[in-house]
């Protein structure tokens, strides 16, 4: 039975505390959620991601009011109704398009910061795994959203990606037809991806965000030196007023104020793109209506998928599919392939330092090559970069096993 105390706290707070323990939740998740002092602005990327996702939800709801999930109406509802007839419809579309692209830039920064500082190491594996699940789900959300304008690139990207499920020589065309709901992308295909984009995948993302933040609570946030210390002891110093001696700060309001500052800088950059350079997030080919009888000269995905697309292209059909499948899951294995006991920045980790920078540069090269036609020297560079990608993952357990303990 609930305990009622008539003498303490304002009525509304007391009423909620007696039923939901709001003060306890606030203390555990906010005012006494301790963050290391020794971190930099890159640790704000998680909150930047959450804020961008919130903006995508709001702009998506605005667009949803006028979008028509029908192959005969979808293209005009986006490019004519929303862009020309609805007041500020163009602005919501620009926000949604730029947000969908920039969110992956922030995801990749967040991801490589985690790799650089070893934030996936022993005790923090679930933080990394939940983050990678978020990456995969955001990728599915982005792909399903790319189908909705029903332009040329939407149609043909949908055709190419769903064909991957045929399994190459397995020729599982029944599975492809089941996914599409038809022999080719059509009404059933569009409405299925509409449902995924506006309902199912956003719910999964929200659940995974909660899980991701939850996994941070026990092992605590890593710091830029990889230093291990007693959080409880440091927290007691802070609460005793010994702020300088303590190695931690509370999430709210101290760390959150720093997050808000970084988000302020980020949103200046974000809205600059929205108003002046939104075209980078919108493929010109997709301003032509979908036509199943007219194949674009060069089919390619959005920039954030180009690195994995380039891993698929240089190989034969079956080998390419295997390479592509491995590339989608290999980052999940990072905590288990890194055999070093050291939790430290890559700059202090011997050969791993070179592994990190080569991997980063290789993925950038793969991204550039994925946008170019697979011809001549570009095809050769793409093949070398793809082979290097896998060679780096094969080498990782070896070089980290040899790493000296710091």
Coordinates of C-alpha atoms in Angstrom, one line a residue:
X1 CA 0.0 0.0 0.0
X2 CA 1.3 3.5 -0.9
X3 CA 2.6 5.6 2.0
X4 CA 1.2 9.1 2.3
X5 CA 3.1 11.9 4.0
X6 CA 0.9 15.0 4.5
X7 CA 3.7 17.4 5.7
X8 CA 6.5 17.6 3.1
X9 CA 6.9 19.0 -0.5
X10 CA 4.4 20.9 -2.7
X11 CA 1.2 19.0 -3.3
X12 CA 1.8 18.2 -7.0
X13 CA 5.4 16.9 -6.4
X14 CA 4.3 15.0 -3.3
X15 CA 1.3 13.5 -5.2
X16 CA 3.6 12.3 -8.0
X17 CA 6.3 11.0 -5.6
X18 CA 3.9 8.9 -3.7
X19 CA 2.8 7.2 -6.9
X20 CA 5.7 7.3 -9.4
X21 CA 8.8 8.1 -7.2
X22 CA 9.6 11.1 -9.5
X23 CA 12.2 12.5 -7.1
X24 CA 14.0 9.2 -7.0
X25 CA 14.0 8.9 -10.8
X26 CA 15.2 12.5 -11.1
X27 CA 18.1 11.8 -8.7
X28 CA 19.1 8.5 -10.3
X29 CA 18.9 9.6 -13.9
X30 CA 19.7 13.3 -13.6
X31 CA 21.0 15.2 -10.5
X32 CA 23.1 12.2 -9.2
X33 CA 24.0 10.6 -12.5
X34 CA 27.7 11.3 -12.4
X35 CA 29.8 12.2 -15.5
X36 CA 33.7 12.3 -15.5
X37 CA 35.1 15.8 -15.6
X38 CA 37.8 14.7 -18.0
X39 CA 35.8 14.7 -21.2
X40 CA 35.5 17.0 -24.2
X41 CA 32.8 18.3 -26.5
X42 CA 32.7 15.1 -28.5
X43 CA 30.9 13.5 -25.6
X44 CA 27.9 15.7 -26.4
X45 CA 27.2 13.9 -29.7
X46 CA 24.7 11.5 -28.0
X47 CA 22.5 14.4 -26.9
X48 CA 22.9 16.1 -30.3
X49 CA 21.7 12.8 -31.9
X50 CA 18.7 12.7 -29.5
X51 CA 17.8 16.3 -30.3
X52 CA 18.1 15.7 -34.1
X53 CA 15.9 12.6 -33.8
X54 CA 13.3 14.8 -31.9
X55 CA 13.5 17.3 -34.8
X56 CA 13.0 14.5 -37.3
X57 CA 9.9 13.3 -35.4
X58 CA 8.4 16.7 -35.3
X59 CA 9.1 17.5 -39.0
X60 CA 8.0 14.0 -40.0
X61 CA 4.6 14.5 -38.3
X62 CA 4.2 17.8 -40.2
X63 CA 4.9 16.1 -43.5
X64 CA 2.7 13.2 -42.6
X65 CA -0.3 15.4 -42.6
X66 CA -0.1 16.0 -46.4
X67 CA 1.8 12.9 -47.7
X68 CA -0.2 10.4 -49.8
X69 CA 1.2 6.8 -49.6
X70 CA 0.0 5.9 -53.1
X71 CA 2.2 5.3 -56.2
X72 CA -0.1 7.7 -58.2
X73 CA -0.1 10.5 -55.6
X74 CA 3.1 10.2 -53.5
X75 CA 5.4 12.1 -55.9
X76 CA 3.0 15.1 -56.4
X77 CA 2.1 15.2 -52.7
X78 CA 5.8 15.7 -51.8
X79 CA 7.0 17.8 -54.7
X80 CA 3.9 19.9 -55.5
X81 CA 1.5 19.9 -52.5
X82 CA 4.1 20.1 -49.7
X83 CA 6.6 22.2 -51.5
X84 CA 4.2 24.7 -53.2
X85 CA 0.8 24.6 -51.6
X86 CA 1.3 24.1 -47.9
X87 CA 2.5 27.1 -45.9
X88 CA 6.1 26.5 -44.9
X89 CA 5.9 22.9 -46.2
X90 CA 9.2 23.5 -48.0
X91 CA 10.8 24.3 -44.7
X92 CA 9.6 21.1 -43.0
X93 CA 10.8 19.1 -45.9
X94 CA 14.2 20.8 -45.9
X95 CA 14.5 20.2 -42.1
X96 CA 13.5 16.5 -42.5
X97 CA 15.8 15.9 -45.5
X98 CA 18.8 17.7 -44.0
X99 CA 18.2 16.0 -40.6
X100 CA 18.0 12.6 -42.2
X101 CA 21.5 13.2 -43.7
X102 CA 23.2 15.1 -40.9
X103 CA 22.1 12.5 -38.3
X104 CA 24.3 10.0 -39.9
X105 CA 27.3 12.4 -39.9
X106 CA 26.8 12.7 -36.1
X107 CA 26.3 8.9 -35.7
X108 CA 29.6 8.3 -37.5
X109 CA 31.4 10.9 -35.4
X110 CA 29.9 9.4 -32.2
X111 CA 30.8 5.9 -33.3
X112 CA 34.5 6.7 -34.2
X113 CA 34.9 8.7 -31.0
X114 CA 33.8 5.5 -29.1
X115 CA 36.4 3.5 -31.1
X116 CA 39.2 6.0 -30.6
X117 CA 38.7 6.2 -26.8
X118 CA 38.0 2.5 -26.3
X119 CA 34.4 3.1 -25.0
X120 CA 33.4 -0.5 -26.0
X121 CA 35.9 -2.3 -23.8
X122 CA 35.2 -4.7 -21.0
X123 CA 32.2 -3.7 -18.9
X124 CA 30.9 -1.4 -21.6
X125 CA 30.1 -4.0 -24.3
X126 CA 26.3 -3.4 -24.0
X127 CA 26.8 0.3 -24.5
X128 CA 28.5 -0.5 -27.9
X129 CA 26.0 -3.2 -28.9
X130 CA 23.0 -1.1 -28.2
X131 CA 24.6 1.8 -30.1
X132 CA 25.2 -0.5 -33.1
X133 CA 21.6 -1.7 -33.0
X134 CA 20.6 2.0 -33.1
X135 CA 22.9 2.5 -36.1
X136 CA 21.2 -0.4 -38.0
X137 CA 17.7 0.7 -37.1
X138 CA 18.5 4.3 -38.1
X139 CA 19.8 2.9 -41.4
X140 CA 16.5 0.9 -42.0
X141 CA 14.5 4.1 -41.1
X142 CA 16.5 6.2 -43.6
X143 CA 16.1 3.6 -46.3
X144 CA 12.4 3.3 -45.8
X145 CA 12.0 7.1 -45.8
X146 CA 14.0 7.3 -49.1
X147 CA 11.3 5.2 -50.8
X148 CA 8.5 7.6 -49.9
X149 CA 9.0 10.5 -52.4
X150 CA 8.6 7.9 -55.1
X151 CA 11.0 9.4 -57.5
X152 CA 13.4 7.6 -59.9
X153 CA 16.1 7.0 -57.4
X154 CA 13.6 5.9 -54.7
X155 CA 12.1 3.3 -57.1
X156 CA 15.4 1.9 -58.4
X157 CA 17.2 2.0 -55.0
X158 CA 14.3 0.0 -53.7
X159 CA 14.5 -2.4 -56.6
X160 CA 18.3 -2.9 -56.1
X161 CA 18.3 -3.3 -52.3
X162 CA 15.3 -5.7 -52.2
X163 CA 17.0 -7.8 -54.9
X164 CA 19.9 -8.4 -52.4
X165 CA 17.5 -10.6 -50.5
X166 CA 17.4 -13.1 -53.4
X167 CA 20.7 -14.3 -52.0
X168 CA 22.6 -14.4 -55.3
X169 CA 22.8 -18.0 -56.5
X170 CA 20.2 -19.1 -54.0
X171 CA 17.7 -17.3 -56.2
X172 CA 15.2 -16.7 -53.4
X173 CA 13.0 -14.6 -55.5
X174 CA 9.9 -15.7 -53.5
X175 CA 11.4 -13.8 -50.5
X176 CA 11.9 -10.7 -52.6
X177 CA 8.3 -10.8 -53.9
X178 CA 7.1 -11.3 -50.3
X179 CA 9.0 -8.2 -49.1
X180 CA 7.8 -6.1 -52.1
X181 CA 4.2 -7.5 -52.0
X182 CA 4.5 -7.8 -55.8
X183 CA 7.0 -8.7 -58.6
X184 CA 8.2 -5.2 -58.7
X185 CA 8.0 -2.2 -56.3
X186 CA 4.5 -0.9 -56.4
X187 CA 1.6 0.1 -54.1
X188 CA 2.1 -2.7 -51.6
X189 CA 5.8 -2.0 -51.4
X190 CA 5.2 1.8 -50.8
X191 CA 2.6 1.3 -48.1
X192 CA 4.7 -1.3 -46.3
X193 CA 7.7 1.0 -46.2
X194 CA 5.4 3.9 -45.2
X195 CA 4.3 1.9 -42.2
X196 CA 7.8 1.0 -41.3
X197 CA 9.0 4.6 -41.6
X198 CA 6.2 6.4 -39.7
X199 CA 5.3 3.8 -37.0
X200 CA 7.3 0.6 -36.4
X201 CA 10.9 1.8 -36.8
X202 CA 10.5 5.0 -34.8
X203 CA 9.1 3.0 -31.9
X204 CA 12.0 0.6 -32.1
X205 CA 14.5 3.6 -32.2
X206 CA 12.8 5.2 -29.1
X207 CA 13.1 1.8 -27.3
X208 CA 16.8 1.4 -28.2
X209 CA 17.6 5.0 -27.2
X210 CA 16.1 4.2 -23.7
X211 CA 18.2 1.0 -23.7
X212 CA 21.3 2.8 -24.8
X213 CA 21.1 5.4 -22.0
X214 CA 20.2 2.6 -19.5
X215 CA 23.4 0.7 -20.4
X216 CA 25.5 3.8 -19.5
X217 CA 24.1 3.9 -16.0
X218 CA 26.1 1.0 -14.4
X219 CA 29.6 1.1 -16.1
X220 CA 29.4 4.9 -16.3
X221 CA 30.6 7.1 -19.1
X222 CA 34.2 6.6 -20.3
X223 CA 36.7 9.5 -20.2
X224 CA 39.3 10.7 -22.6
X225 CA 42.2 9.2 -20.6
X226 CA 40.4 5.9 -20.0
X227 CA 41.0 6.4 -16.3
X228 CA 39.3 4.1 -13.9
X229 CA 38.2 5.5 -10.5
X230 CA 35.6 5.1 -7.8
X231 CA 32.6 7.0 -9.0
X232 CA 30.9 6.7 -5.6
X233 CA 33.9 8.2 -3.8
X234 CA 34.2 11.0 -6.3
X235 CA 30.5 11.7 -6.0
X236 CA 30.7 12.0 -2.2
X237 CA 33.5 14.5 -2.6
X238 CA 31.3 16.6 -5.0
X239 CA 28.3 16.5 -2.6
X240 CA 30.6 17.5 0.3
X241 CA 31.4 20.7 -1.6
X242 CA 34.9 19.6 -2.7
X243 CA 34.2 20.2 -6.4
X244 CA 37.8 20.8 -7.5
X245 CA 39.0 17.5 -5.8
X246 CA 36.1 15.5 -7.3
X247 CA 36.6 13.8 -10.6
X248 CA 32.9 13.9 -11.5
X249 CA 30.1 16.4 -12.2
X250 CA 26.4 15.8 -12.1
X251 CA 24.6 15.2 -15.4
X252 CA 22.1 17.9 -14.5
X253 CA 22.6 20.8 -14.5
X254 CA 26.4 20.9 -15.0
X255 CA 27.1 18.5 -17.9
X256 CA 23.7 19.2 -19.5
X257 CA 24.6 22.9 -19.7
X258 CA 27.7 21.9 -21.7
X259 CA 25.5 19.7 -24.0
X260 CA 23.1 22.6 -24.6
X261 CA 26.0 24.8 -25.6
X262 CA 27.3 22.3 -28.1
X263 CA 23.8 21.8 -29.4
X264 CA 23.5 25.5 -29.9
X265 CA 26.6 25.5 -32.1
X266 CA 25.3 22.4 -33.9
X267 CA 21.9 23.9 -34.7
X268 CA 23.5 27.1 -36.2
X269 CA 25.3 24.7 -38.6
X270 CA 22.1 22.6 -39.1
X271 CA 19.8 25.5 -40.0
X272 CA 22.5 27.1 -42.2
X273 CA 22.3 23.9 -44.3
X274 CA 18.5 23.9 -44.1
X275 CA 18.2 27.4 -45.5
X276 CA 21.2 27.7 -47.8
X277 CA 22.5 24.2 -48.8
X278 CA 19.6 21.8 -48.5
X279 CA 20.3 20.5 -52.0
X280 CA 23.1 18.3 -50.7
X281 CA 20.4 16.1 -49.0
X282 CA 18.2 15.8 -52.1
X283 CA 19.3 13.8 -55.1
X284 CA 18.4 15.6 -58.4
X285 CA 17.5 12.3 -60.0
X286 CA 14.8 11.8 -57.4
X287 CA 13.0 14.9 -58.7
X288 CA 11.8 12.8 -61.7
X289 CA 8.8 10.6 -61.0
X290 CA 9.4 6.8 -60.6
X291 CA 9.5 5.0 -63.9
X292 CA 10.0 1.2 -64.0
X293 CA 10.7 1.3 -67.7
X294 CA 13.6 3.8 -67.5
X295 CA 16.7 2.8 -65.5
X296 CA 19.0 5.7 -64.3
X297 CA 22.5 5.5 -65.8
X298 CA 24.1 5.1 -62.4
X299 CA 22.1 3.8 -59.3
X300 CA 23.6 4.6 -55.9
X301 CA 22.3 5.1 -52.3
X302 CA 22.6 8.1 -50.1
X303 CA 26.2 9.1 -49.0
X304 CA 25.9 7.3 -45.6
X305 CA 25.4 3.9 -47.2
X306 CA 28.1 4.4 -49.9
X307 CA 30.9 2.7 -48.0
X308 CA 29.0 -0.6 -47.6
X309 CA 27.7 -0.3 -51.2
X310 CA 31.2 0.0 -52.5
X311 CA 32.2 -3.2 -50.6
X312 CA 29.4 -5.0 -52.5
X313 CA 30.3 -3.7 -56.0
X314 CA 33.8 -4.9 -56.8
X315 CA 33.2 -8.6 -56.3
X316 CA 31.2 -11.3 -58.1
X317 CA 27.5 -11.6 -57.2
X318 CA 27.8 -14.2 -54.4
X319 CA 31.1 -13.0 -53.0
X320 CA 29.8 -9.4 -53.0
X321 CA 26.7 -10.4 -51.1
X322 CA 28.8 -12.2 -48.5
X323 CA 31.2 -9.3 -48.2
X324 CA 28.3 -6.9 -47.9
X325 CA 26.6 -9.0 -45.1
X326 CA 29.9 -9.2 -43.1
X327 CA 30.4 -5.5 -43.4
X328 CA 26.9 -4.9 -41.9
X329 CA 27.7 -6.9 -38.7
X330 CA 31.4 -6.7 -38.3
X331 CA 31.3 -3.6 -36.1
X332 CA 29.1 -5.5 -33.6
X333 CA 32.1 -7.7 -33.0
X334 CA 34.6 -4.9 -32.1
X335 CA 34.5 -5.5 -28.3
X336 CA 35.3 -9.2 -28.8
X337 CA 37.9 -8.8 -31.6
X338 CA 39.9 -6.2 -29.6
X339 CA 42.0 -8.4 -27.3
X340 CA 43.9 -5.6 -25.6
X341 CA 43.2 -5.0 -21.8
X342 CA 43.9 -1.3 -22.3
X343 CA 41.1 1.3 -22.1
X344 CA 42.9 4.3 -23.5
X345 CA 42.9 6.7 -26.4
X346 CA 44.2 5.2 -29.7
X347 CA 47.2 7.6 -29.6
X348 CA 48.6 5.6 -26.7
X349 CA 47.9 2.1 -28.0
X350 CA 50.8 1.3 -30.3
X351 CA 49.7 -0.4 -33.6
X352 CA 46.0 0.2 -32.8
X353 CA 46.6 3.9 -33.4
X354 CA 47.5 3.1 -37.1
X355 CA 44.6 0.6 -37.3
X356 CA 42.1 3.3 -36.3
X357 CA 43.3 6.0 -38.7
X358 CA 43.7 3.6 -41.7
X359 CA 40.2 2.3 -41.0
X360 CA 38.8 5.8 -40.9
X361 CA 40.5 6.9 -44.1
X362 CA 39.6 3.6 -45.8
X363 CA 35.9 4.1 -45.1
X364 CA 36.1 7.7 -46.4
X365 CA 37.7 6.3 -49.7
X366 CA 35.0 3.6 -49.9
X367 CA 32.3 6.4 -49.5
X368 CA 33.8 8.5 -52.4
X369 CA 34.2 5.5 -54.6
X370 CA 30.6 4.3 -54.0
X371 CA 29.3 7.5 -55.7
X372 CA 31.4 7.1 -58.8
X373 CA 30.7 4.7 -61.7
X374 CA 32.5 1.3 -61.3
X375 CA 34.8 1.9 -64.3
X376 CA 38.6 1.9 -64.9
X377 CA 40.8 3.2 -62.0
X378 CA 37.8 3.9 -59.8
X379 CA 36.8 0.2 -59.8
X380 CA 40.4 -0.8 -58.9
X381 CA 40.6 1.7 -56.1
X382 CA 37.2 0.5 -54.8
X383 CA 38.4 -3.1 -54.9
X384 CA 41.7 -2.3 -53.0
X385 CA 39.8 -0.3 -50.4
X386 CA 37.3 -3.1 -49.9
X387 CA 40.0 -5.7 -49.5
X388 CA 41.9 -3.4 -47.1
X389 CA 38.7 -3.1 -45.0
X390 CA 38.5 -6.8 -44.4
X391 CA 42.3 -7.1 -43.9
X392 CA 42.1 -4.6 -41.1
X393 CA 39.4 -6.6 -39.3
X394 CA 41.5 -9.8 -39.7
X395 CA 44.6 -8.0 -38.3
X396 CA 42.7 -6.4 -35.3
X397 CA 42.8 -9.4 -32.9
X398 CA 46.5 -10.0 -33.7
X399 CA 47.8 -6.4 -33.2
X400 CA 45.7 -5.9 -30.0
X401 CA 46.8 -9.3 -28.6
X402 CA 50.4 -8.1 -29.0
X403 CA 49.7 -4.7 -27.4
X404 CA 51.6 -4.1 -24.1
X405 CA 49.6 -3.3 -21.0
X406 CA 49.7 0.4 -20.1

